[in-house]
Coordinates of C-alpha atoms and ligand atoms in Angstrom, one line a residue:
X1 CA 254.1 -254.4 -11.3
X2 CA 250.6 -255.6 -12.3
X3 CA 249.8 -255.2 -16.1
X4 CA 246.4 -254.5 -17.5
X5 CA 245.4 -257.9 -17.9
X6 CA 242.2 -259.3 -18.7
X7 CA 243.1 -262.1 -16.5
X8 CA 242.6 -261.8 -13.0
X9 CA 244.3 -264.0 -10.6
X10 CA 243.6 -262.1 -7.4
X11 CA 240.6 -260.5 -6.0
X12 CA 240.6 -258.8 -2.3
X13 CA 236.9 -258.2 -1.5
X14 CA 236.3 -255.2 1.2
X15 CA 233.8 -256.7 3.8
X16 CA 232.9 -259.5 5.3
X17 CA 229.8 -259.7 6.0
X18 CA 226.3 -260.9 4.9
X19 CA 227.0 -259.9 1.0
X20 CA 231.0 -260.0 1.1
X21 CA 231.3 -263.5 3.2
X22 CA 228.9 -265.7 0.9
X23 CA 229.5 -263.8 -2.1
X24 CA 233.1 -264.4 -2.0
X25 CA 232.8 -267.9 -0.8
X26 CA 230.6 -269.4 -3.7
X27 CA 233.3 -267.2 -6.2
X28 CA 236.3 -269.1 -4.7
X29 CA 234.7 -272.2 -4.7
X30 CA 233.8 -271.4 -8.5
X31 CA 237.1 -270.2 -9.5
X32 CA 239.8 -273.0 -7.6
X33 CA 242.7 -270.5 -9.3
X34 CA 241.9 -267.4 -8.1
X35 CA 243.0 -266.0 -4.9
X36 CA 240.3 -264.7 -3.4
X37 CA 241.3 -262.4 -0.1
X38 CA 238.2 -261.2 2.4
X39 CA 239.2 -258.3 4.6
X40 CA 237.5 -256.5 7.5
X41 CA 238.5 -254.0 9.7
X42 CA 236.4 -255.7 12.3
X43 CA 238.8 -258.4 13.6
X44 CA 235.9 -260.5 15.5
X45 CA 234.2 -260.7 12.0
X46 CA 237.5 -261.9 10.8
X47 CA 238.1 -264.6 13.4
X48 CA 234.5 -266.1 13.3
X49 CA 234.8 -266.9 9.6
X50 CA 238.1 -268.7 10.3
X51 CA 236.8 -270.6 12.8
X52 CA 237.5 -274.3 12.6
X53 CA 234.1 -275.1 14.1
X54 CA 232.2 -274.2 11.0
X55 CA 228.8 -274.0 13.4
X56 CA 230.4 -270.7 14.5
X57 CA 231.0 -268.8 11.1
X58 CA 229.2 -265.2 12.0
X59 CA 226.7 -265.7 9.5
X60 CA 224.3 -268.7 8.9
X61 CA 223.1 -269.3 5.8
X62 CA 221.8 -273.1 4.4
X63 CA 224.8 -274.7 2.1
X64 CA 227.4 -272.5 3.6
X65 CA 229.3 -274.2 5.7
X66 CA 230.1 -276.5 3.1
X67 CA 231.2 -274.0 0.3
X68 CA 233.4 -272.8 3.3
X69 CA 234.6 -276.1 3.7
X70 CA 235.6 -276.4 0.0
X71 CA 237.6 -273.4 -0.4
X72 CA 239.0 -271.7 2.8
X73 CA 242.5 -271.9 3.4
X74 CA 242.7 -273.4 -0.3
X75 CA 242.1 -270.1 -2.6
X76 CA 240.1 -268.5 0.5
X77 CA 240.8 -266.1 2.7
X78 CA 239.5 -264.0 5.5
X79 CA 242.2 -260.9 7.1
X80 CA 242.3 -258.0 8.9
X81 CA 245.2 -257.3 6.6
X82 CA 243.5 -254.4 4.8
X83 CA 245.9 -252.8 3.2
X84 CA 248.0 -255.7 2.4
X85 CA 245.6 -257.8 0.1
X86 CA 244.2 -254.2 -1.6
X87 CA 248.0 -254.0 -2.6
X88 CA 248.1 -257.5 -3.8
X89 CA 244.7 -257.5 -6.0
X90 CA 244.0 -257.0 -9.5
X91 CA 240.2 -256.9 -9.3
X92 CA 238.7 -255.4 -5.9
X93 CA 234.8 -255.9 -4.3
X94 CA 233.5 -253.2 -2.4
X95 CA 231.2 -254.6 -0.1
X96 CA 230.5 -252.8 3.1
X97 CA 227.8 -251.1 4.7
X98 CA 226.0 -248.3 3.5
X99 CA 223.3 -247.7 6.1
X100 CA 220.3 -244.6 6.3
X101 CA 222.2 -241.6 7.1
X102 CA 220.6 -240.4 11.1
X103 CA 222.4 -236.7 10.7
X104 CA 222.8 -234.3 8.5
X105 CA 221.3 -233.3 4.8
X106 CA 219.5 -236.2 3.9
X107 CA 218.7 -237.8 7.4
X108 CA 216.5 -240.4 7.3
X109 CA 216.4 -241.2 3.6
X110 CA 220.0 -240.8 2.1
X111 CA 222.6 -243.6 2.2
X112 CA 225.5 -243.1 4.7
X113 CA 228.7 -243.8 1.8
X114 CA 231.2 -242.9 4.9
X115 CA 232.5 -246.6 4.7
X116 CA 232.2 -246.6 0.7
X117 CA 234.5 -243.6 0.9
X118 CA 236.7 -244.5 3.6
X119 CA 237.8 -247.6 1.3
X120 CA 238.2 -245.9 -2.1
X121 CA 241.0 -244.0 -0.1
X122 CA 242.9 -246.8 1.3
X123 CA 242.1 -248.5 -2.4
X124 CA 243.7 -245.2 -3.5
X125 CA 246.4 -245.3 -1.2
X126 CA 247.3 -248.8 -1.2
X127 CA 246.6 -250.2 -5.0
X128 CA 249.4 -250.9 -7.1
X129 CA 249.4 -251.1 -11.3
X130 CA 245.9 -251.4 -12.6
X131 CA 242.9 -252.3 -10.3
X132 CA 239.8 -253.0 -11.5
X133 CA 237.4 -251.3 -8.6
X134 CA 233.5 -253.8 -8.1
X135 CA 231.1 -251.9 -6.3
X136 CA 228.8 -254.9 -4.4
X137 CA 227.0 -252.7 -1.9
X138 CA 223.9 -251.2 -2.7
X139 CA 224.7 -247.7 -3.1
X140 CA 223.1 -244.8 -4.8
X141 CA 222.6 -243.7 -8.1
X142 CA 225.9 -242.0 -9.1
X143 CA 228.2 -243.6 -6.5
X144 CA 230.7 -244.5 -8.8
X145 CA 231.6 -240.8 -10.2
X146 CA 232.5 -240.3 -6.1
X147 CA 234.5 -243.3 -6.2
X148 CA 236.4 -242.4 -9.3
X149 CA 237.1 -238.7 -8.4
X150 CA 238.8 -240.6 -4.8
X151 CA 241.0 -242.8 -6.6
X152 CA 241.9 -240.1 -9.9
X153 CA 243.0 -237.4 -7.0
X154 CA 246.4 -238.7 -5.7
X155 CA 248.1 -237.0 -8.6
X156 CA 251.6 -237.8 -7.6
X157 CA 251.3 -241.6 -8.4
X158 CA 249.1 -241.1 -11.3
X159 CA 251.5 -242.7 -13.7
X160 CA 251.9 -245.7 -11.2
X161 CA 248.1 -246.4 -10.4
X162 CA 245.5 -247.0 -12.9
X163 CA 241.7 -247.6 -11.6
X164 CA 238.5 -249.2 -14.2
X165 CA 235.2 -248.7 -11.8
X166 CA 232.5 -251.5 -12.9
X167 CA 228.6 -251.8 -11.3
X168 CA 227.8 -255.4 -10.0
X169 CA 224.8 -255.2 -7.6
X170 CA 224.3 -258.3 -5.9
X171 CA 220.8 -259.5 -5.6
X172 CA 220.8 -262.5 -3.3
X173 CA 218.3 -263.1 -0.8
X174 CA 219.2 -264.0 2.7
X175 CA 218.3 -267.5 3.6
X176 CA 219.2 -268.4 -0.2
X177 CA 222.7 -266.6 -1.0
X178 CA 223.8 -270.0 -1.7
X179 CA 221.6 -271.3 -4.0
X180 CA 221.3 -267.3 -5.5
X181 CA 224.9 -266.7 -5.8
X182 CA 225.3 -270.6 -7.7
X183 CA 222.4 -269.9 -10.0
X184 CA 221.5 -266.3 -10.4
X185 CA 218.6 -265.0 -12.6
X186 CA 221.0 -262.8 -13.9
X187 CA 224.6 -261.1 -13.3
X188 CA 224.4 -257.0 -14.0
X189 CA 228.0 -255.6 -14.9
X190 CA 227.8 -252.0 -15.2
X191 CA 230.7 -249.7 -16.6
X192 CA 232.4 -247.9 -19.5
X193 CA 235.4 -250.0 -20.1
X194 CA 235.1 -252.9 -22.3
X195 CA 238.4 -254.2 -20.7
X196 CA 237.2 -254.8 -17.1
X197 CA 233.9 -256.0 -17.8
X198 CA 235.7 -258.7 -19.9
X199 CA 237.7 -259.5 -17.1
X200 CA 234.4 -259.6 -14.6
X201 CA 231.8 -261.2 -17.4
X202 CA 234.7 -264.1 -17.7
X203 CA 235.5 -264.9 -14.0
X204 CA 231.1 -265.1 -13.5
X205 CA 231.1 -267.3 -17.0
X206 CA 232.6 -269.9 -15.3
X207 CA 229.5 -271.2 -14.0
X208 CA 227.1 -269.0 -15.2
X209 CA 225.5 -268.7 -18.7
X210 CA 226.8 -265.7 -21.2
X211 CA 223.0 -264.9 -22.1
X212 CA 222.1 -264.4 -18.0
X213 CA 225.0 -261.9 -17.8
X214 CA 223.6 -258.2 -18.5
X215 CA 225.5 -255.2 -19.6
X216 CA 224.8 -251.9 -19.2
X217 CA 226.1 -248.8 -18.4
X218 CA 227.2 -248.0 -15.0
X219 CA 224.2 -245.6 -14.1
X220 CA 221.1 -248.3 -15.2
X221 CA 223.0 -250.7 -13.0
X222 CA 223.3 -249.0 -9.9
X223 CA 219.7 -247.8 -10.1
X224 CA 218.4 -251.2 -11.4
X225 CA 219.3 -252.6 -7.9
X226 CA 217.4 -249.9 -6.3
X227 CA 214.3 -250.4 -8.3
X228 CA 214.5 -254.2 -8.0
X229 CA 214.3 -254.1 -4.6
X230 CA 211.9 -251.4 -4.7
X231 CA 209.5 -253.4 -6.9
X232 CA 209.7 -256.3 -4.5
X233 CA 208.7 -254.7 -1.4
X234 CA 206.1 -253.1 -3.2
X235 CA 204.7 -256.3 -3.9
X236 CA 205.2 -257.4 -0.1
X237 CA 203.1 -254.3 0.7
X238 CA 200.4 -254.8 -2.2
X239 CA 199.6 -258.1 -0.5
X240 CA 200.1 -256.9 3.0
X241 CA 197.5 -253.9 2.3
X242 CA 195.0 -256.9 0.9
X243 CA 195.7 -258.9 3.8
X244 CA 193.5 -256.5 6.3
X245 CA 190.6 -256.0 3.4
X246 CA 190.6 -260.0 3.4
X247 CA 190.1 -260.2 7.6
X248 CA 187.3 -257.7 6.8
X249 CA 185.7 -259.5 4.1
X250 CA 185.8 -262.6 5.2
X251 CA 188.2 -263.4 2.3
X252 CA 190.9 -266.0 2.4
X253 CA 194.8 -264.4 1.1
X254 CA 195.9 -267.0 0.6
X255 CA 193.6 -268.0 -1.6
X256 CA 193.5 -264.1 -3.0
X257 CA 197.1 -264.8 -3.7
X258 CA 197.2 -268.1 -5.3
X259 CA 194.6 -266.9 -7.9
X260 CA 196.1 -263.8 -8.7
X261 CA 199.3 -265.2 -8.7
X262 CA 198.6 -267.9 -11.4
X263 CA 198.2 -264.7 -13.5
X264 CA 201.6 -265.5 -15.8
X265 CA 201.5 -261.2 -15.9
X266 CA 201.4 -261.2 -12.1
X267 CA 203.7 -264.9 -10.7
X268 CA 203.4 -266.4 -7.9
X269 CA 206.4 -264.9 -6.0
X270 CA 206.6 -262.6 -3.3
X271 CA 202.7 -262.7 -2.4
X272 CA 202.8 -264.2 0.9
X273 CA 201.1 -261.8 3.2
X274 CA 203.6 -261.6 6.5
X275 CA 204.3 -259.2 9.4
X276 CA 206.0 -256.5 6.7
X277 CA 208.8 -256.4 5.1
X278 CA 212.3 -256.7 7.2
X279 CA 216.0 -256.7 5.9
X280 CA 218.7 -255.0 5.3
X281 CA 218.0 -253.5 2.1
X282 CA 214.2 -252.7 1.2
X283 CA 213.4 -249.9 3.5
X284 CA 216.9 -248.3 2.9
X285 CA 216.9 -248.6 -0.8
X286 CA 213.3 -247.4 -0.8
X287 CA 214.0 -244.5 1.0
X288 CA 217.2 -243.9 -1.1
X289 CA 214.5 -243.5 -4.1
X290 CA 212.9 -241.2 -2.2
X291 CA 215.5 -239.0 -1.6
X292 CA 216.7 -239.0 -5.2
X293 CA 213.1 -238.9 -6.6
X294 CA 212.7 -235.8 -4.8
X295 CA 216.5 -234.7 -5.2
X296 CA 215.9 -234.7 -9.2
X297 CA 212.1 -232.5 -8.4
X298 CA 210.0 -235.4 -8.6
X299 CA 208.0 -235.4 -5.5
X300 CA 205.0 -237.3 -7.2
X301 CA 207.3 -240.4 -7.3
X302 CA 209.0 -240.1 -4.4
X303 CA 205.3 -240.0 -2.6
X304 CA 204.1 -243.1 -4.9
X305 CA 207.3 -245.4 -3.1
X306 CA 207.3 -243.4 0.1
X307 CA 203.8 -244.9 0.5
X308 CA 205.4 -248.6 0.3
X309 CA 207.5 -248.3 3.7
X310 CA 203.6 -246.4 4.8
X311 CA 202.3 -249.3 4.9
X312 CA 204.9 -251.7 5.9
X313 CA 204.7 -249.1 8.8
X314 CA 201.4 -250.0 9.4
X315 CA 201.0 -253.5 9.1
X316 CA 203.6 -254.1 11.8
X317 CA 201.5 -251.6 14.1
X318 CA 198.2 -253.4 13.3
X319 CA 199.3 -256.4 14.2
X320 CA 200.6 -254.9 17.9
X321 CA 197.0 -253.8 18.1
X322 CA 195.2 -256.4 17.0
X323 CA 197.4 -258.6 19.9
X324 CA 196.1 -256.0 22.3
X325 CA 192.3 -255.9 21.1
X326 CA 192.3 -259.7 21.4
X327 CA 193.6 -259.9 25.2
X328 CA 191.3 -257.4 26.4
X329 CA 192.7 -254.3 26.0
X330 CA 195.8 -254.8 27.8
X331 CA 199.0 -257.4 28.2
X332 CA 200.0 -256.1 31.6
X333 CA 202.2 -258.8 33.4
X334 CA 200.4 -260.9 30.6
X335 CA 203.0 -263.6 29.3
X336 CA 204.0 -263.7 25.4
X337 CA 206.2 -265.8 23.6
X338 CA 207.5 -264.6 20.4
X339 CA 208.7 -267.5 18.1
X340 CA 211.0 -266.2 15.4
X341 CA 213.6 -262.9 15.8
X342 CA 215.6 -263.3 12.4
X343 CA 213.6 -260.9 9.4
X344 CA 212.8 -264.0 7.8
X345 CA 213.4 -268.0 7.7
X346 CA 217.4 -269.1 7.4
X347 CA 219.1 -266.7 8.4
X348 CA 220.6 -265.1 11.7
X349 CA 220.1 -261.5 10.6
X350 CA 217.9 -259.2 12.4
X351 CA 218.3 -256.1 10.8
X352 CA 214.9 -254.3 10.7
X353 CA 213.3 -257.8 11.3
X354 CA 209.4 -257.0 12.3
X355 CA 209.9 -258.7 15.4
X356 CA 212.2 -255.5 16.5
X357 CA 209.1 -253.3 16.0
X358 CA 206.4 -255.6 17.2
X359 CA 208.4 -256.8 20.5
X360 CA 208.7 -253.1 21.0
X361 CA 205.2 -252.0 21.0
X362 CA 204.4 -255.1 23.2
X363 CA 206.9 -254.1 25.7
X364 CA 205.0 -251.0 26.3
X365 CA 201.7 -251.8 27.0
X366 CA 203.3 -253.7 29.9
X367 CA 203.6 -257.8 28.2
X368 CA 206.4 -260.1 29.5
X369 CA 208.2 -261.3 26.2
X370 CA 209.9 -264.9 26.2
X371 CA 212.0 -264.9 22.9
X372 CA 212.5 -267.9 21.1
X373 CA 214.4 -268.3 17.4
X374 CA 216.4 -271.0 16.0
X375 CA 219.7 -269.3 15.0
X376 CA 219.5 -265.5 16.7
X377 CA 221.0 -265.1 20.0
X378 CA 220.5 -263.8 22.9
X379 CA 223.6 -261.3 22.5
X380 CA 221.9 -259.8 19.1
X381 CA 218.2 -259.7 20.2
X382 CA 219.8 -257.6 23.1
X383 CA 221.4 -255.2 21.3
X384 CA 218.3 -254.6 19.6
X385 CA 215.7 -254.4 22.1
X386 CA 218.3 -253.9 25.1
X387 CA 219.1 -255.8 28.0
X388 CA 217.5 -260.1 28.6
X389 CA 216.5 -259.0 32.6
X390 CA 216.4 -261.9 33.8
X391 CA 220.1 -263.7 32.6
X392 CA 222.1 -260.0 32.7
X393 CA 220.9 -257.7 35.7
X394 CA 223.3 -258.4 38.3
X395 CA 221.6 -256.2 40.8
X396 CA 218.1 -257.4 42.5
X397 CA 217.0 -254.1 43.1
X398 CA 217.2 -253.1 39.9
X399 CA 215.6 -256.3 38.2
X400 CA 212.4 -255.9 40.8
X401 CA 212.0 -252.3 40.1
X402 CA 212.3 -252.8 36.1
X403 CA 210.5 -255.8 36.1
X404 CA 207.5 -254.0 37.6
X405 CA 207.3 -252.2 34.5
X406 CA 207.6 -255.2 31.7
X407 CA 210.7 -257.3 30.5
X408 CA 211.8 -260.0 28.0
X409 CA 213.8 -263.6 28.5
X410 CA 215.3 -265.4 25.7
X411 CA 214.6 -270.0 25.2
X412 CA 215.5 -272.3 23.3
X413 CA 213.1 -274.5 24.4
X414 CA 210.1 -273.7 23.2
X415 CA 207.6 -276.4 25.2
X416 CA 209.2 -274.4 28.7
X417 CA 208.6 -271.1 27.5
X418 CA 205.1 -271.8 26.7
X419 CA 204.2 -272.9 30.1
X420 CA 201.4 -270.5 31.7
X421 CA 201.2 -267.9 29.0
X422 CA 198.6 -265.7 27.4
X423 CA 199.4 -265.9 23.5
X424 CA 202.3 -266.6 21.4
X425 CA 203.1 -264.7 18.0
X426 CA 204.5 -266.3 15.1
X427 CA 206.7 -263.8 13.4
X428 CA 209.5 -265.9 10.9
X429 CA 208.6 -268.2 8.7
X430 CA 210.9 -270.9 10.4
X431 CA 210.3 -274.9 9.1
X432 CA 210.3 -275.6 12.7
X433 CA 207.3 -274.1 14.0
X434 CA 205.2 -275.2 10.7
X435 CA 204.7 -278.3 12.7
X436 CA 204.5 -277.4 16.4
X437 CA 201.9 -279.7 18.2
X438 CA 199.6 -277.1 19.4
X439 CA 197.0 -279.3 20.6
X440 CA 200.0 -280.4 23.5
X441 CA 201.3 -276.6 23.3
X442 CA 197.9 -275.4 24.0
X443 CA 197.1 -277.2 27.1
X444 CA 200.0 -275.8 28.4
X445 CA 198.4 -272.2 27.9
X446 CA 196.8 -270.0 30.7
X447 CA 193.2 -269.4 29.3
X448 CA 191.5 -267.6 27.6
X449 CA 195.3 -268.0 25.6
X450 CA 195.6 -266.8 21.5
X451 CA 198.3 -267.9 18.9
X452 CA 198.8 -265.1 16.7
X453 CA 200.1 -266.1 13.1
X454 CA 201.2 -263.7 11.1
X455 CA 202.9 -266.0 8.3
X456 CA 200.0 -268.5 7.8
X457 CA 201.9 -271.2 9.3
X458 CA 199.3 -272.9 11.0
X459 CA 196.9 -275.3 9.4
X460 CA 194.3 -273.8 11.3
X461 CA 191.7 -276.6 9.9
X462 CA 193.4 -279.2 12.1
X463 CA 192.6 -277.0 15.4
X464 CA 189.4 -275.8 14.5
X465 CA 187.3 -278.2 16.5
X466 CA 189.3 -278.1 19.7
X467 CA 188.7 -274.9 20.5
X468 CA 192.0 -272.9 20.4
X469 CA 191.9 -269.6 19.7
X470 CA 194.0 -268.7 16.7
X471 CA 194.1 -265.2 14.6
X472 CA 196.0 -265.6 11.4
X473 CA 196.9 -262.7 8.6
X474 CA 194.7 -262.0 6.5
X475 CA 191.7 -264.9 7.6
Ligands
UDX501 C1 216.2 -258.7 -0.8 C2 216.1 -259.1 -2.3 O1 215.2 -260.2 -2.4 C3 217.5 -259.4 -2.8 O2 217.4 -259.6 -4.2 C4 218.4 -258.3 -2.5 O3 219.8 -258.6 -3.0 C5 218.5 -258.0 -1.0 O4 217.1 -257.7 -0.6 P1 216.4 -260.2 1.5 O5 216.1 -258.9 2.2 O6 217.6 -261.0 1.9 O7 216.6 -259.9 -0.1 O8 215.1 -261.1 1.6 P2 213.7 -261.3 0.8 O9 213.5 -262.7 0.6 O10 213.6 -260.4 -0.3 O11 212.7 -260.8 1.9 C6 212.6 -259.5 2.4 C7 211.5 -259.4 3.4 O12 210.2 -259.5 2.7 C8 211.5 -260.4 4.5 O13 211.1 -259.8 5.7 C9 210.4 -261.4 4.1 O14 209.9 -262.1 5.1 C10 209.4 -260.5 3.4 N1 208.6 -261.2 2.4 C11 209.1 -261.6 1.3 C12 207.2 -261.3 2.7 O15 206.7 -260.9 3.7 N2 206.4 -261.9 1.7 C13 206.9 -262.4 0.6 O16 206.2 -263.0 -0.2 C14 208.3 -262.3 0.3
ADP502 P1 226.2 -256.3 4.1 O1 224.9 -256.9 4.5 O2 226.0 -255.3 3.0 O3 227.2 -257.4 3.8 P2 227.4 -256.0 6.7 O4 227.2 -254.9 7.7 O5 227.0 -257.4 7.1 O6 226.7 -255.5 5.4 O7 229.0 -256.0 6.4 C1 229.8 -255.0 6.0 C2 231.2 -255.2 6.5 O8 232.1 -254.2 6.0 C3 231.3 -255.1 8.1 O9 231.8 -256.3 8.6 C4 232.3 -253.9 8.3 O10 233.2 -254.1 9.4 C5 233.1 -253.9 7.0 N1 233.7 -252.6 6.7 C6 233.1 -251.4 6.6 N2 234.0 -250.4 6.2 C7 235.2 -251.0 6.1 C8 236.5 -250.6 5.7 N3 236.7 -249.3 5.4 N4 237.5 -251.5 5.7 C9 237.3 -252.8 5.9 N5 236.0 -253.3 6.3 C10 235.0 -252.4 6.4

């Protein structure tokens, strides 16, 4: 039986995904003598991250592959053997989804904690001696009371069980959860009991400086995650809003934003004007503050952060319109390319990515869309937007019919897919299309043909004097 020990020597993290996967790696590699177990119900999750072709691990992230390298199948590993590693660990990560609730009270706003709950029973049912309980996922305010009241309610094993529940938000950025998770701004432990945020503040102390890890109690941390995120895509939107006063003004942003951002009060993060915000986490957790803004009888506050997602809202729709001003009105049978599917650069993560939204909108006023991104696949752009035509539709019939009304094709090549079209849109920020030769691409173009930047990619200067026609955010 496992004692209450400050020292832990096994940890099973719940989730394998974008959070659990990296987060878990860089702690392994950290810690060579802990066991670090990753488990996931979803057995093709489980099998891609103990792949032996380390190009096939199910998420891509810069520096990864080589932390995986280091540590798996050394003090590293990924299961589907739920129940066996939660009985096994002294310290436990929850880090699954937490989605938008679609049904019910809170529809639309509320986080989904179905998953959160599902594992604080099998934690309750399968722990053994003292656990200390890690919530990772972003979760709302008051999160852990639910968890505790799951795991205090098996009364007949109360004597055998014992459960400490400590706050540790994760705040690393896709396309950086390396690099984040190896030198953090700042660790936030969150709890009551002096014992287990020992035991956590020790195993981070390894590699990162006592003064960087913050304590508090287990409420400020849980909403400081929230309100992180929720000051950072407020920021996104501040610029963003400022972007479309700029292409009325004849203002530059990026100028607007390097001079306002040299303001030490202001810094120079998180002002690049873009296609609006994407990810995983800062509609959702901005919409959580909603619901608990108004939840608590604050409706003046929920309005003030409703008004962020407003005008991500909106900046995505302008720039649909502002692709259909430009060609006339209309993009029936016109030919697009998209470059970039992935929210933003470095990562394979499409989850609320602008390019969902914008491809859409395209798709019906009647555009063909050829997709091209460095690291999405075909597979995931199709389960957003539905079915590539052209590579899945067995039946002729059906293809002829549907492609009457408008379709999309995914390359990886992206020389081929230019070939006869109207415009392209840049929409992530990858390297590789920083220095695409668009005097060569251009020719390739059926004219009148547009580039549409919405990242500021493009050194427009350089093409100025050959004629091309480029719109760019906020210019
Ligand atoms: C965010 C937070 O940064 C991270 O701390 C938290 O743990 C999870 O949520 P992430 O969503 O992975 O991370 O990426 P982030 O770099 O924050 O970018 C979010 C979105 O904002 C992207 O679509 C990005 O392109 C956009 N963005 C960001 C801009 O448009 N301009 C900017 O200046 C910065
Ligand atoms: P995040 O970006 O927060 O990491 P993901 O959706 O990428 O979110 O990953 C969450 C993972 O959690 C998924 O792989 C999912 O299968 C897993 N998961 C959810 N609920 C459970 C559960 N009760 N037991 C095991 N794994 C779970």
């Amino acid at each position: 039986m496992k004692t209450n020990k400050s020292k832990i020597s096994t940890i099973c993290c719940i989730g394998a995904g974008y959070v659990g996967g990296p987060t878990m790696a860089v702690l392994a590699d950290k810690c060579p003598d802990i066991k670090v177990y990753v488990v996931d119900k979803n057995k093709e999750r489980i099998n891609a991250w103990n792949n032996s072709n380390l190009e096939k691990l199910p998420v891509y992230e810069p520096k990864l592959k080589d932390v995986i390298k280091r540590a798996r199948d050394r003090n590293l590993f990924f299961s589907e053997n739920v129940k066996k590693y939660i009985g096994l660990a002294d310290m436990i990560f929850l880090s699954v989804n937490t989605p938008t609730k679609v049904k019910g009270i809170g529809s639309g706003q509320a986080s989904d904690l179905k998953w959160i709950e599902a594992c604080a029973r099998d934690v309750a049912k399968w722990a053994n001696g003292h656990t200390i309980i890690v919530e990772k996922s972003t979760i709302p305010v008051r999160t852990a009371e639910t968890i505790k009241i799951i795991l205090e309610s098996d009364q007949v094993n109360k004597s055998k069980k014992t459960f400490a529940v400590l706050s540790n938000p994760e705040f690393l950025a896709e396309g950086s959860a390396v690099n984040d998770l190896e030198n953090p701004d700042r660790v936030l432990i969150g709890g009551d009991d002096d014992h287990s945020i020992k035991s956590l503040s020790e195993i981070y102390n390894r590699w990162v400086h006592r003064e960087k890890i913050i304590k508090t109690n287990l409420w400020s941390s849980e909403l400081s995650k929230l309100i992180a995120n929720a000051f950072l895509a407020q920021r996104v939107s501040s610029i963003n809003s400022i972007s479309a006063l700029c292409e009325k003004t004849g203002a530059d942003i990026n100028q607007v934003s390097d001079a306002i951002g040299s303001d030490t009060r202001i810094g120079s993060k998180f002002l690049k004007a873009g296609p609006g915000f994407g990810g995983s986490c800062f509609k959702k957790d901005i919409l959580n503050l909603v619901y608990l803004c108004n939840h608590f009888g604050l409706p003046e506050v929920a309005n003030y952060w409703d008004n962020v997602i407003s005008i991500n809202n909106w900046q995505q729709k302008r720039i649909s319109q502002i692709i259909v001003n430009k060609l006339f009105g209309t993009l029936t049978d016109k030919k697009i390319v998209i470059l970039g599917f992935s929210f933003k650069a470095d990562t394979n993560d499409t989850r609320e990515s602008p390019a969902i939204y914008i491809a859409k909108d395209l798709l019906e006023e009647g555009a063909n869309l050829i997709i091209h991104d460095p690291k999405v696949n075909q597979k995931q752009i199709e389960l957003e937007l539905g079915n590539d035509l052209n590579c899945s539709s067995k039946d002729k019939n059906i293809f002829e019919e549907t492609k009457k009304q408008n379709y999309w094709k995914f390359s990886n090549n992206i020389e081929n897919a230019i070939e006869n079209a109207d415009a392209v849109v840049i929409i992530t920020n990858w390297s590789e299309y920083k220095n695409l030769n668009w005097n060569k691409l251009y020719e390739k173009m059926r004219k009148p043909a547009w580039i549409f930047d919405t990242r500021s990619l493009i050194n427009i200067k350089e093409f100025k004097d050959i004629g091309i026609n480029i719109w760019q955010i906020g210019t």
